[in-house]
JSON list of C-alpha atoms and ligand atoms in Angstrom, two decimals:
[
{"chain": "G", "resi": 1181, "resn": "UNK", "atom": "CA", "xyz": [91.98, 98.04, 126.93]},
{"chain": "G", "resi": 1182, "resn": "UNK", "atom": "CA", "xyz": [91.77, 99.30, 130.53]},
{"chain": "G", "resi": 1183, "resn": "UNK", "atom": "CA", "xyz": [93.83, 97.86, 133.36]},
{"chain": "G", "resi": 1184, "resn": "UNK", "atom": "CA", "xyz": [93.64, 99.22, 136.89]},
{"chain": "G", "resi": 1185, "resn": "UNK", "atom": "CA", "xyz": [96.40, 97.85, 139.10]},
{"chain": "G", "resi": 1186, "resn": "UNK", "atom": "CA", "xyz": [96.59, 98.19, 142.87]},
{"chain": "G", "resi": 1187, "resn": "UNK", "atom": "CA", "xyz": [94.94, 101.59, 142.91]},
{"chain": "G", "resi": 1188, "resn": "UNK", "atom": "CA", "xyz": [95.01, 103.29, 146.32]},
{"chain": "G", "resi": 1189, "resn": "UNK", "atom": "CA", "xyz": [93.45, 106.58, 147.25]},
{"chain": "G", "resi": 1190, "resn": "UNK", "atom": "CA", "xyz": [92.92, 108.42, 150.54]},
{"chain": "G", "resi": 1191, "resn": "UNK", "atom": "CA", "xyz": [91.08, 111.59, 151.44]},
{"chain": "G", "resi": 1192, "resn": "UNK", "atom": "CA", "xyz": [93.03, 112.85, 154.47]},
{"chain": "G", "resi": 1193, "resn": "UNK", "atom": "CA", "xyz": [93.27, 109.94, 156.88]},
{"chain": "G", "resi": 1194, "resn": "UNK", "atom": "CA", "xyz": [90.43, 108.02, 155.25]},
{"chain": "G", "resi": 1195, "resn": "UNK", "atom": "CA", "xyz": [91.45, 105.34, 152.82]},
{"chain": "G", "resi": 1196, "resn": "UNK", "atom": "CA", "xyz": [88.68, 105.12, 150.24]},
{"chain": "G", "resi": 1197, "resn": "UNK", "atom": "CA", "xyz": [90.30, 102.81, 147.63]},
{"chain": "G", "resi": 1198, "resn": "UNK", "atom": "CA", "xyz": [92.36, 99.84, 148.79]},
{"chain": "G", "resi": 1199, "resn": "UNK", "atom": "CA", "xyz": [94.36, 97.95, 146.19]},
{"chain": "G", "resi": 1200, "resn": "UNK", "atom": "CA", "xyz": [91.71, 98.09, 143.50]},
{"chain": "G", "resi": 1201, "resn": "UNK", "atom": "CA", "xyz": [92.65, 95.93, 140.48]},
{"chain": "G", "resi": 1202, "resn": "UNK", "atom": "CA", "xyz": [90.51, 94.98, 137.48]},
{"chain": "G", "resi": 1203, "resn": "UNK", "atom": "CA", "xyz": [90.61, 94.85, 133.69]},
{"chain": "G", "resi": 1204, "resn": "UNK", "atom": "CA", "xyz": [88.19, 95.58, 130.90]},
{"chain": "G", "resi": 1205, "resn": "UNK", "atom": "CA", "xyz": [88.70, 94.24, 127.38]},
{"chain": "G", "resi": 1206, "resn": "UNK", "atom": "CA", "xyz": [87.81, 96.07, 124.22]},
{"chain": "G", "resi": 1207, "resn": "UNK", "atom": "CA", "xyz": [84.14, 95.34, 123.45]},
{"chain": "G", "resi": 1208, "resn": "UNK", "atom": "CA", "xyz": [83.35, 94.55, 127.08]},
{"chain": "G", "resi": 1209, "resn": "UNK", "atom": "CA", "xyz": [80.91, 96.23, 129.49]},
{"chain": "G", "resi": 1210, "resn": "UNK", "atom": "CA", "xyz": [81.88, 96.17, 133.15]},
{"chain": "G", "resi": 1211, "resn": "UNK", "atom": "CA", "xyz": [79.50, 97.32, 135.86]},
{"chain": "G", "resi": 1212, "resn": "UNK", "atom": "CA", "xyz": [80.61, 98.63, 139.28]},
{"chain": "G", "resi": 1213, "resn": "UNK", "atom": "CA", "xyz": [78.10, 97.90, 142.02]},
{"chain": "G", "resi": 1214, "resn": "UNK", "atom": "CA", "xyz": [78.30, 98.90, 145.65]},
{"chain": "G", "resi": 1215, "resn": "UNK", "atom": "CA", "xyz": [76.72, 100.79, 148.51]},
{"chain": "G", "resi": 1216, "resn": "UNK", "atom": "CA", "xyz": [76.72, 104.57, 148.73]},
{"chain": "G", "resi": 1217, "resn": "UNK", "atom": "CA", "xyz": [80.20, 105.72, 149.78]},
{"chain": "G", "resi": 1218, "resn": "UNK", "atom": "CA", "xyz": [81.87, 102.47, 148.60]},
{"chain": "G", "resi": 1219, "resn": "UNK", "atom": "CA", "xyz": [84.29, 104.39, 146.37]},
{"chain": "G", "resi": 1220, "resn": "UNK", "atom": "CA", "xyz": [82.76, 103.87, 142.92]},
{"chain": "G", "resi": 1221, "resn": "UNK", "atom": "CA", "xyz": [82.78, 107.48, 141.72]},
{"chain": "G", "resi": 1222, "resn": "UNK", "atom": "CA", "xyz": [86.28, 107.93, 143.12]},
{"chain": "G", "resi": 1223, "resn": "UNK", "atom": "CA", "xyz": [87.49, 105.08, 140.89]},
{"chain": "G", "resi": 1224, "resn": "UNK", "atom": "CA", "xyz": [85.98, 106.78, 137.82]},
{"chain": "G", "resi": 1225, "resn": "UNK", "atom": "CA", "xyz": [87.42, 110.15, 138.81]},
{"chain": "G", "resi": 1226, "resn": "UNK", "atom": "CA", "xyz": [90.90, 108.63, 139.20]},
{"chain": "G", "resi": 1227, "resn": "UNK", "atom": "CA", "xyz": [90.62, 106.92, 135.80]},
{"chain": "G", "resi": 1228, "resn": "UNK", "atom": "CA", "xyz": [89.57, 110.22, 134.23]},
{"chain": "G", "resi": 1229, "resn": "UNK", "atom": "CA", "xyz": [92.32, 112.28, 135.82]},
{"chain": "G", "resi": 1230, "resn": "UNK", "atom": "CA", "xyz": [89.92, 114.32, 137.94]},
{"chain": "G", "resi": 1231, "resn": "UNK", "atom": "CA", "xyz": [91.42, 113.02, 141.17]},
{"chain": "G", "resi": 1232, "resn": "UNK", "atom": "CA", "xyz": [94.98, 112.37, 142.31]},
{"chain": "G", "resi": 1233, "resn": "UNK", "atom": "CA", "xyz": [95.62, 108.82, 143.46]},
{"chain": "G", "resi": 1234, "resn": "UNK", "atom": "CA", "xyz": [98.22, 107.78, 146.06]},
{"chain": "G", "resi": 1235, "resn": "UNK", "atom": "CA", "xyz": [99.71, 104.87, 144.18]},
{"chain": "G", "resi": 1236, "resn": "UNK", "atom": "CA", "xyz": [98.92, 102.19, 141.65]},
{"chain": "G", "resi": 1237, "resn": "UNK", "atom": "CA", "xyz": [98.69, 102.23, 137.87]},
{"chain": "G", "resi": 1238, "resn": "UNK", "atom": "CA", "xyz": [96.03, 102.84, 135.28]},
{"chain": "G", "resi": 1239, "resn": "UNK", "atom": "CA", "xyz": [96.87, 101.43, 131.87]},
{"chain": "G", "resi": 1240, "resn": "UNK", "atom": "CA", "xyz": [94.78, 102.50, 128.90]},
{"chain": "G", "resi": 1241, "resn": "UNK", "atom": "CA", "xyz": [95.43, 101.12, 125.45]},
{"chain": "G", "resi": 1242, "resn": "UNK", "atom": "CA", "xyz": [98.91, 100.08, 126.60]},
{"chain": "G", "resi": 1243, "resn": "UNK", "atom": "CA", "xyz": [99.77, 103.57, 127.91]},
{"chain": "G", "resi": 1244, "resn": "UNK", "atom": "CA", "xyz": [100.63, 103.67, 131.61]},
{"chain": "G", "resi": 1245, "resn": "UNK", "atom": "CA", "xyz": [99.19, 106.51, 133.67]},
{"chain": "G", "resi": 1246, "resn": "UNK", "atom": "CA", "xyz": [101.01, 106.89, 136.98]},
{"chain": "G", "resi": 1247, "resn": "UNK", "atom": "CA", "xyz": [99.66, 110.23, 138.13]},
{"chain": "G", "resi": 1248, "resn": "UNK", "atom": "CA", "xyz": [97.18, 112.95, 137.37]},
{"chain": "G", "resi": 1249, "resn": "UNK", "atom": "CA", "xyz": [99.60, 115.12, 135.37]},
{"chain": "G", "resi": 1250, "resn": "UNK", "atom": "CA", "xyz": [100.39, 112.22, 133.15]},
{"chain": "G", "resi": 1251, "resn": "UNK", "atom": "CA", "xyz": [96.79, 111.84, 132.14]},
{"chain": "G", "resi": 1252, "resn": "UNK", "atom": "CA", "xyz": [96.61, 115.00, 129.99]},
{"chain": "G", "resi": 1253, "resn": "UNK", "atom": "CA", "xyz": [98.57, 113.11, 127.34]},
{"chain": "G", "resi": 1254, "resn": "UNK", "atom": "CA", "xyz": [95.98, 110.36, 127.23]},
{"chain": "G", "resi": 1255, "resn": "UNK", "atom": "CA", "xyz": [92.94, 112.55, 127.78]},
{"chain": "G", "resi": 1256, "resn": "UNK", "atom": "CA", "xyz": [91.31, 111.59, 124.47]},
{"chain": "G", "resi": 1257, "resn": "UNK", "atom": "CA", "xyz": [91.51, 107.85, 125.17]},
{"chain": "G", "resi": 1258, "resn": "UNK", "atom": "CA", "xyz": [89.10, 108.03, 128.11]},
{"chain": "G", "resi": 1259, "resn": "UNK", "atom": "CA", "xyz": [85.62, 109.52, 128.09]},
{"chain": "G", "resi": 1260, "resn": "UNK", "atom": "CA", "xyz": [83.29, 110.27, 130.98]},
{"chain": "G", "resi": 1261, "resn": "UNK", "atom": "CA", "xyz": [79.54, 110.73, 131.03]},
{"chain": "G", "resi": 1262, "resn": "UNK", "atom": "CA", "xyz": [78.74, 112.48, 134.30]},
{"chain": "G", "resi": 1263, "resn": "UNK", "atom": "CA", "xyz": [75.72, 111.74, 136.44]},
{"chain": "G", "resi": 1264, "resn": "UNK", "atom": "CA", "xyz": [74.38, 115.28, 136.06]},
{"chain": "G", "resi": 1265, "resn": "UNK", "atom": "CA", "xyz": [75.50, 115.39, 132.38]},
{"chain": "G", "resi": 1266, "resn": "UNK", "atom": "CA", "xyz": [77.62, 118.60, 132.82]},
{"chain": "G", "resi": 1267, "resn": "UNK", "atom": "CA", "xyz": [76.56, 120.02, 129.45]},
{"chain": "G", "resi": 1268, "resn": "UNK", "atom": "CA", "xyz": [77.61, 123.62, 128.71]},
{"chain": "G", "resi": 1269, "resn": "UNK", "atom": "CA", "xyz": [74.31, 125.49, 129.25]},
{"chain": "G", "resi": 1270, "resn": "UNK", "atom": "CA", "xyz": [75.16, 128.40, 126.93]},
{"chain": "G", "resi": 1271, "resn": "UNK", "atom": "CA", "xyz": [76.02, 126.16, 123.99]},
{"chain": "G", "resi": 1272, "resn": "UNK", "atom": "CA", "xyz": [73.74, 124.37, 121.52]},
{"chain": "G", "resi": 1273, "resn": "UNK", "atom": "CA", "xyz": [73.80, 120.59, 121.25]},
{"chain": "G", "resi": 1274, "resn": "UNK", "atom": "CA", "xyz": [76.13, 120.82, 118.25]},
{"chain": "G", "resi": 1275, "resn": "UNK", "atom": "CA", "xyz": [78.52, 123.23, 120.02]},
{"chain": "G", "resi": 1276, "resn": "UNK", "atom": "CA", "xyz": [78.57, 121.00, 123.11]},
{"chain": "G", "resi": 1277, "resn": "UNK", "atom": "CA", "xyz": [79.71, 118.11, 120.93]},
{"chain": "G", "resi": 1278, "resn": "UNK", "atom": "CA", "xyz": [82.28, 119.88, 118.73]},
{"chain": "G", "resi": 1279, "resn": "UNK", "atom": "CA", "xyz": [83.87, 122.09, 121.43]},
{"chain": "G", "resi": 1280, "resn": "UNK", "atom": "CA", "xyz": [86.47, 119.58, 122.63]},
{"chain": "G", "resi": 1281, "resn": "UNK", "atom": "CA", "xyz": [87.36, 118.05, 119.24]},
{"chain": "G", "resi": 1282, "resn": "UNK", "atom": "CA", "xyz": [87.90, 121.56, 117.77]},
{"chain": "G", "resi": 1283, "resn": "UNK", "atom": "CA", "xyz": [89.50, 123.34, 120.74]},
{"chain": "G", "resi": 1284, "resn": "UNK", "atom": "CA", "xyz": [91.43, 120.51, 122.37]},
{"chain": "G", "resi": 1285, "resn": "UNK", "atom": "CA", "xyz": [92.16, 118.00, 119.62]},
{"chain": "G", "resi": 1286, "resn": "UNK", "atom": "CA", "xyz": [92.41, 120.75, 116.95]},
{"chain": "G", "resi": 1287, "resn": "UNK", "atom": "CA", "xyz": [90.25, 118.82, 114.51]},
{"chain": "G", "resi": 1288, "resn": "UNK", "atom": "CA", "xyz": [89.05, 121.05, 111.64]},
{"chain": "G", "resi": 1289, "resn": "UNK", "atom": "CA", "xyz": [85.61, 122.42, 112.50]},
{"chain": "G", "resi": 1290, "resn": "UNK", "atom": "CA", "xyz": [83.89, 121.10, 109.36]},
{"chain": "G", "resi": 1291, "resn": "UNK", "atom": "CA", "xyz": [85.20, 117.60, 110.06]},
{"chain": "G", "resi": 1292, "resn": "UNK", "atom": "CA", "xyz": [84.09, 117.80, 113.70]},
{"chain": "G", "resi": 1293, "resn": "UNK", "atom": "CA", "xyz": [80.61, 118.93, 112.64]},
{"chain": "G", "resi": 1294, "resn": "UNK", "atom": "CA", "xyz": [80.29, 116.06, 110.17]},
{"chain": "G", "resi": 1295, "resn": "UNK", "atom": "CA", "xyz": [81.25, 113.59, 112.87]},
{"chain": "G", "resi": 1296, "resn": "UNK", "atom": "CA", "xyz": [78.89, 115.22, 115.39]},
{"chain": "G", "resi": 1297, "resn": "UNK", "atom": "CA", "xyz": [76.02, 114.79, 112.92]},
{"chain": "G", "resi": 1298, "resn": "UNK", "atom": "CA", "xyz": [76.88, 111.10, 112.48]},
{"chain": "G", "resi": 1299, "resn": "UNK", "atom": "CA", "xyz": [76.92, 110.58, 116.24]},
{"chain": "G", "resi": 1300, "resn": "UNK", "atom": "CA", "xyz": [73.65, 112.48, 116.72]},
{"chain": "G", "resi": 1301, "resn": "UNK", "atom": "CA", "xyz": [72.09, 110.00, 114.29]},
{"chain": "G", "resi": 1302, "resn": "UNK", "atom": "CA", "xyz": [73.27, 107.11, 116.46]},
{"chain": "G", "resi": 1303, "resn": "UNK", "atom": "CA", "xyz": [71.81, 108.65, 119.63]},
{"chain": "G", "resi": 1304, "resn": "UNK", "atom": "CA", "xyz": [68.62, 109.58, 117.76]},
{"chain": "G", "resi": 1305, "resn": "UNK", "atom": "CA", "xyz": [68.85, 113.34, 118.31]},
{"chain": "G", "resi": 1306, "resn": "UNK", "atom": "CA", "xyz": [69.38, 114.71, 114.80]},
{"chain": "G", "resi": 1307, "resn": "UNK", "atom": "CA", "xyz": [66.38, 117.00, 115.24]},
{"chain": "G", "resi": 1308, "resn": "UNK", "atom": "CA", "xyz": [67.86, 118.59, 118.39]},
{"chain": "G", "resi": 1309, "resn": "UNK", "atom": "CA", "xyz": [71.14, 119.73, 116.86]},
{"chain": "G", "resi": 1310, "resn": "UNK", "atom": "CA", "xyz": [70.41, 123.45, 117.41]},
{"chain": "G", "resi": 1311, "resn": "UNK", "atom": "CA", "xyz": [68.60, 123.06, 120.76]},
{"chain": "G", "resi": 1312, "resn": "UNK", "atom": "CA", "xyz": [70.07, 124.30, 124.05]},
{"chain": "G", "resi": 1313, "resn": "UNK", "atom": "CA", "xyz": [70.33, 122.03, 127.10]},
{"chain": "G", "resi": 1314, "resn": "UNK", "atom": "CA", "xyz": [67.42, 123.79, 128.87]},
{"chain": "G", "resi": 1315, "resn": "UNK", "atom": "CA", "xyz": [65.17, 122.76, 125.98]},
{"chain": "G", "resi": 1316, "resn": "UNK", "atom": "CA", "xyz": [65.93, 119.05, 126.40]},
{"chain": "G", "resi": 1317, "resn": "UNK", "atom": "CA", "xyz": [64.47, 116.31, 128.59]},
{"chain": "G", "resi": 1318, "resn": "UNK", "atom": "CA", "xyz": [66.71, 114.43, 131.05]},
{"chain": "G", "resi": 1319, "resn": "UNK", "atom": "CA", "xyz": [66.99, 111.45, 128.72]},
{"chain": "G", "resi": 1320, "resn": "UNK", "atom": "CA", "xyz": [67.86, 113.71, 125.78]},
{"chain": "G", "resi": 1321, "resn": "UNK", "atom": "CA", "xyz": [70.54, 115.52, 127.83]},
{"chain": "G", "resi": 1322, "resn": "UNK", "atom": "CA", "xyz": [71.96, 112.15, 128.77]},
{"chain": "G", "resi": 1323, "resn": "UNK", "atom": "CA", "xyz": [72.21, 111.19, 125.11]},
{"chain": "G", "resi": 1324, "resn": "UNK", "atom": "CA", "xyz": [73.89, 114.52, 124.24]},
{"chain": "G", "resi": 1325, "resn": "UNK", "atom": "CA", "xyz": [76.40, 113.82, 127.02]},
{"chain": "G", "resi": 1326, "resn": "UNK", "atom": "CA", "xyz": [77.07, 110.38, 125.49]},
{"chain": "G", "resi": 1327, "resn": "UNK", "atom": "CA", "xyz": [77.42, 111.95, 122.03]},
{"chain": "G", "resi": 1328, "resn": "UNK", "atom": "CA", "xyz": [79.84, 114.54, 123.40]},
{"chain": "G", "resi": 1329, "resn": "UNK", "atom": "CA", "xyz": [82.01, 111.86, 125.01]},
{"chain": "G", "resi": 1330, "resn": "UNK", "atom": "CA", "xyz": [81.95, 109.76, 121.82]},
{"chain": "G", "resi": 1331, "resn": "UNK", "atom": "CA", "xyz": [83.05, 112.72, 119.67]},
{"chain": "G", "resi": 1332, "resn": "UNK", "atom": "CA", "xyz": [86.54, 112.24, 121.07]},
{"chain": "G", "resi": 1333, "resn": "UNK", "atom": "CA", "xyz": [86.46, 108.54, 120.03]},
{"chain": "G", "resi": 1334, "resn": "UNK", "atom": "CA", "xyz": [87.65, 107.30, 123.41]},
{"chain": "G", "resi": 1335, "resn": "UNK", "atom": "CA", "xyz": [88.88, 103.73, 123.83]},
{"chain": "G", "resi": 1336, "resn": "UNK", "atom": "CA", "xyz": [87.30, 103.59, 127.28]},
{"chain": "G", "resi": 1337, "resn": "UNK", "atom": "CA", "xyz": [84.01, 105.23, 128.21]},
{"chain": "G", "resi": 1338, "resn": "UNK", "atom": "CA", "xyz": [82.89, 105.63, 131.83]},
{"chain": "G", "resi": 1339, "resn": "UNK", "atom": "CA", "xyz": [79.33, 106.30, 132.98]},
{"chain": "G", "resi": 1340, "resn": "UNK", "atom": "CA", "xyz": [78.38, 107.40, 136.51]},
{"chain": "G", "resi": 1341, "resn": "UNK", "atom": "CA", "xyz": [74.82, 106.17, 137.16]},
{"chain": "G", "resi": 1342, "resn": "UNK", "atom": "CA", "xyz": [73.55, 106.71, 133.62]},
{"chain": "G", "resi": 1343, "resn": "UNK", "atom": "CA", "xyz": [70.02, 105.54, 134.35]},
{"chain": "G", "resi": 1344, "resn": "UNK", "atom": "CA", "xyz": [69.35, 107.16, 137.73]},
{"chain": "G", "resi": 1345, "resn": "UNK", "atom": "CA", "xyz": [67.26, 110.03, 136.32]},
{"chain": "G", "resi": 1346, "resn": "UNK", "atom": "CA", "xyz": [65.62, 108.20, 133.42]},
{"chain": "G", "resi": 1347, "resn": "UNK", "atom": "CA", "xyz": [62.27, 106.57, 132.70]},
{"chain": "G", "resi": 1348, "resn": "UNK", "atom": "CA", "xyz": [62.03, 103.00, 131.38]},
{"chain": "G", "resi": 1349, "resn": "UNK", "atom": "CA", "xyz": [61.92, 104.03, 127.73]},
{"chain": "G", "resi": 1350, "resn": "UNK", "atom": "CA", "xyz": [65.00, 106.26, 128.06]},
{"chain": "G", "resi": 1351, "resn": "UNK", "atom": "CA", "xyz": [66.85, 103.49, 129.91]},
{"chain": "G", "resi": 1352, "resn": "UNK", "atom": "CA", "xyz": [66.17, 101.16, 126.98]},
{"chain": "G", "resi": 1353, "resn": "UNK", "atom": "CA", "xyz": [67.53, 103.79, 124.57]},
{"chain": "G", "resi": 1354, "resn": "UNK", "atom": "CA", "xyz": [70.69, 104.25, 126.63]},
{"chain": "G", "resi": 1355, "resn": "UNK", "atom": "CA", "xyz": [71.10, 100.44, 126.83]},
{"chain": "G", "resi": 1356, "resn": "UNK", "atom": "CA", "xyz": [70.89, 100.10, 123.08]},
{"chain": "G", "resi": 1357, "resn": "UNK", "atom": "CA", "xyz": [73.41, 102.95, 122.55]},
{"chain": "G", "resi": 1358, "resn": "UNK", "atom": "CA", "xyz": [75.82, 101.29, 125.00]},
{"chain": "G", "resi": 1359, "resn": "UNK", "atom": "CA", "xyz": [75.44, 97.95, 123.19]},
{"chain": "G", "resi": 1360, "resn": "UNK", "atom": "CA", "xyz": [76.26, 99.69, 119.88]},
{"chain": "G", "resi": 1361, "resn": "UNK", "atom": "CA", "xyz": [79.38, 101.23, 121.39]},
{"chain": "G", "resi": 1362, "resn": "UNK", "atom": "CA", "xyz": [80.41, 97.85, 122.77]},
{"chain": "G", "resi": 1363, "resn": "UNK", "atom": "CA", "xyz": [80.01, 96.19, 119.39]},
{"chain": "G", "resi": 1364, "resn": "UNK", "atom": "CA", "xyz": [82.27, 98.89, 117.94]},
{"chain": "G", "resi": 1365, "resn": "UNK", "atom": "CA", "xyz": [85.00, 97.75, 120.34]},
{"chain": "G", "resi": 1366, "resn": "UNK", "atom": "CA", "xyz": [84.79, 100.33, 123.09]},
{"chain": "G", "resi": 1367, "resn": "UNK", "atom": "CA", "xyz": [85.59, 99.24, 126.65]},
{"chain": "G", "resi": 1368, "resn": "UNK", "atom": "CA", "xyz": [82.80, 100.50, 128.91]},
{"chain": "G", "resi": 1369, "resn": "UNK", "atom": "CA", "xyz": [82.72, 101.01, 132.67]},
{"chain": "G", "resi": 1370, "resn": "UNK", "atom": "CA", "xyz": [79.38, 101.78, 134.29]},
{"chain": "G", "resi": 1371, "resn": "UNK", "atom": "CA", "xyz": [78.42, 102.62, 137.86]},
{"chain": "G", "resi": 1372, "resn": "UNK", "atom": "CA", "xyz": [74.83, 101.79, 138.65]},
{"chain": "G", "resi": 1373, "resn": "UNK", "atom": "CA", "xyz": [72.50, 100.95, 141.50]},
{"chain": "G", "resi": 1374, "resn": "UNK", "atom": "CA", "xyz": [70.02, 99.46, 139.04]},
{"chain": "G", "resi": 1375, "resn": "UNK", "atom": "CA", "xyz": [70.55, 95.69, 139.26]},
{"chain": "G", "resi": 1376, "resn": "UNK", "atom": "CA", "xyz": [68.13, 95.00, 136.40]},
{"chain": "G", "resi": 1377, "resn": "UNK", "atom": "CA", "xyz": [70.05, 97.36, 134.12]},
{"chain": "G", "resi": 1378, "resn": "UNK", "atom": "CA", "xyz": [73.36, 95.86, 135.32]},
{"chain": "G", "resi": 1379, "resn": "UNK", "atom": "CA", "xyz": [72.17, 92.36, 134.45]},
{"chain": "G", "resi": 1380, "resn": "UNK", "atom": "CA", "xyz": [70.99, 93.27, 130.96]},
{"chain": "G", "resi": 1381, "resn": "UNK", "atom": "CA", "xyz": [74.01, 95.36, 129.98]},
{"chain": "G", "resi": 1382, "resn": "UNK", "atom": "CA", "xyz": [77.06, 93.85, 131.67]},
{"chain": "G", "resi": 1383, "resn": "UNK", "atom": "CA", "xyz": [79.63, 91.27, 130.62]},
{"chain": "G", "resi": 1384, "resn": "UNK", "atom": "CA", "xyz": [81.01, 91.40, 134.12]},
{"chain": "G", "resi": 1385, "resn": "UNK", "atom": "CA", "xyz": [80.08, 92.91, 137.46]},
{"chain": "G", "resi": 1386, "resn": "UNK", "atom": "CA", "xyz": [82.47, 94.10, 140.14]},
{"chain": "G", "resi": 1387, "resn": "UNK", "atom": "CA", "xyz": [81.16, 94.46, 143.67]},
{"chain": "G", "resi": 1388, "resn": "UNK", "atom": "CA", "xyz": [82.92, 97.02, 145.78]},
{"chain": "G", "resi": 1389, "resn": "UNK", "atom": "CA", "xyz": [82.52, 97.56, 149.51]},
{"chain": "G", "resi": 1390, "resn": "UNK", "atom": "CA", "xyz": [84.39, 100.14, 151.58]},
{"chain": "G", "resi": 1391, "resn": "UNK", "atom": "CA", "xyz": [87.03, 100.57, 148.88]},
{"chain": "G", "resi": 1392, "resn": "UNK", "atom": "CA", "xyz": [87.69, 96.86, 148.41]},
{"chain": "G", "resi": 1393, "resn": "UNK", "atom": "CA", "xyz": [86.62, 94.60, 145.56]},
{"chain": "G", "resi": 1394, "resn": "UNK", "atom": "CA", "xyz": [84.61, 91.86, 147.28]},
{"chain": "G", "resi": 1395, "resn": "UNK", "atom": "CA", "xyz": [83.41, 89.88, 144.26]},
{"chain": "N", "resi": 22, "resn": "ATP", "atom": "N1", "xyz": [86.59, 115.23, 147.72]},
{"chain": "N", "resi": 22, "resn": "ATP", "atom": "C1", "xyz": [86.43, 114.43, 148.77]},
{"chain": "N", "resi": 22, "resn": "ATP", "atom": "N2", "xyz": [86.93, 114.75, 149.98]},
{"chain": "N", "resi": 22, "resn": "ATP", "atom": "C2", "xyz": [86.79, 113.93, 151.05]},
{"chain": "N", "resi": 22, "resn": "ATP", "atom": "N3", "xyz": [86.16, 112.74, 151.00]},
{"chain": "N", "resi": 22, "resn": "ATP", "atom": "C3", "xyz": [85.63, 112.36, 149.83]},
{"chain": "N", "resi": 22, "resn": "ATP", "atom": "C4", "xyz": [85.72, 113.18, 148.65]},
{"chain": "N", "resi": 22, "resn": "ATP", "atom": "N4", "xyz": [85.10, 112.54, 147.64]},
{"chain": "N", "resi": 22, "resn": "ATP", "atom": "C5", "xyz": [84.63, 111.39, 148.15]},
{"chain": "N", "resi": 22, "resn": "ATP", "atom": "N5", "xyz": [84.95, 111.28, 149.46]},
{"chain": "N", "resi": 22, "resn": "ATP", "atom": "C6", "xyz": [84.63, 110.13, 150.34]},
{"chain": "N", "resi": 22, "resn": "ATP", "atom": "O1", "xyz": [85.10, 108.94, 149.71]},
{"chain": "N", "resi": 22, "resn": "ATP", "atom": "C7", "xyz": [84.19, 107.87, 149.89]},
{"chain": "N", "resi": 22, "resn": "ATP", "atom": "C8", "xyz": [83.81, 107.28, 148.55]},
{"chain": "N", "resi": 22, "resn": "ATP", "atom": "O2", "xyz": [83.04, 108.24, 147.84]},
{"chain": "N", "resi": 22, "resn": "ATP", "atom": "P1", "xyz": [82.46, 107.96, 146.38]},
{"chain": "N", "resi": 22, "resn": "ATP", "atom": "O3", "xyz": [81.88, 109.22, 145.88]},
{"chain": "N", "resi": 22, "resn": "ATP", "atom": "O4", "xyz": [83.52, 107.33, 145.56]},
{"chain": "N", "resi": 22, "resn": "ATP", "atom": "O5", "xyz": [81.31, 106.88, 146.71]},
{"chain": "N", "resi": 22, "resn": "ATP", "atom": "P2", "xyz": [80.29, 106.17, 145.73]},
{"chain": "N", "resi": 22, "resn": "ATP", "atom": "O6", "xyz": [80.54, 104.70, 145.82]},
{"chain": "N", "resi": 22, "resn": "ATP", "atom": "O7", "xyz": [80.36, 106.78, 144.39]},
{"chain": "N", "resi": 22, "resn": "ATP", "atom": "O8", "xyz": [78.89, 106.49, 146.45]},
{"chain": "N", "resi": 22, "resn": "ATP", "atom": "P3", "xyz": [77.44, 106.85, 145.81]},
{"chain": "N", "resi": 22, "resn": "ATP", "atom": "O9", "xyz": [76.83, 105.53, 145.42]},
{"chain": "N", "resi": 22, "resn": "ATP", "atom": "O10", "xyz": [76.71, 107.49, 146.95]},
{"chain": "N", "resi": 22, "resn": "ATP", "atom": "O11", "xyz": [77.64, 107.79, 144.66]},
{"chain": "N", "resi": 22, "resn": "ATP", "atom": "C9", "xyz": [83.03, 108.44, 150.69]},
{"chain": "N", "resi": 22, "resn": "ATP", "atom": "O12", "xyz": [83.21, 108.09, 152.04]},
{"chain": "N", "resi": 22, "resn": "ATP", "atom": "C10", "xyz": [83.14, 109.92, 150.50]},
{"chain": "N", "resi": 22, "resn": "ATP", "atom": "O13", "xyz": [82.66, 110.63, 151.62]},
{"chain": "N", "resi": 23, "resn": "MG", "atom": "MG1", "xyz": [79.02, 107.93, 143.27]}
]
């Protein structure tokens, strides 16, 4: 579902990604492990079109993405759950979830709302549909961010350190949501420093060090 081939990326004179290649199947969870500064977030940002890359290819659902401009066409195939959630603070939970489907994908509002309600059931937040982000706990915000990404039914979903701000109970909830998404055929890419979480959730682990895949 996702193929990254010989991805290279520099910031100025510093090469931060060196010939990164890996694949994730549909229904597979892949974890990226590595020291701070190894290049993990940069890989996710390249895959999500938030960062230009120097050369290489990203192939999603058989569509080849060769540069950042290209990615707009495939925007709905790839979802990203940011480390700090990036929810819209002035919008309710429901509006956060339906904004992109309605405004970007032009899905009729009623349809988008119905889908949002279904997803909120999955992430166990039906009762927070009208709440604003400031009224939610960290774990709840995280689940809204997952719901928002899922509302676009991406083929590939990326998480940057999804458990770093969560307590044990919230981590278990996020794990079970990720397992549900995997069983529905999503390809999932997760950055984490939490080895325990990586071991319970992953089908494969990629170790990255100074922009190179070491294992
Ligand atoms: N916008 C930028 N401009 C210049 N250098 C950058 C930029 N973004 C990242 N870098 C550099 O690229 C390297 C990789 O950064 P990246 O954020 O991908 O690391 P990471 O593996 O996600 O680390 P962490 O575990 O701390 O989040 C680092 O040396 C960082 O300083
Ligand atoms: Mg990072």
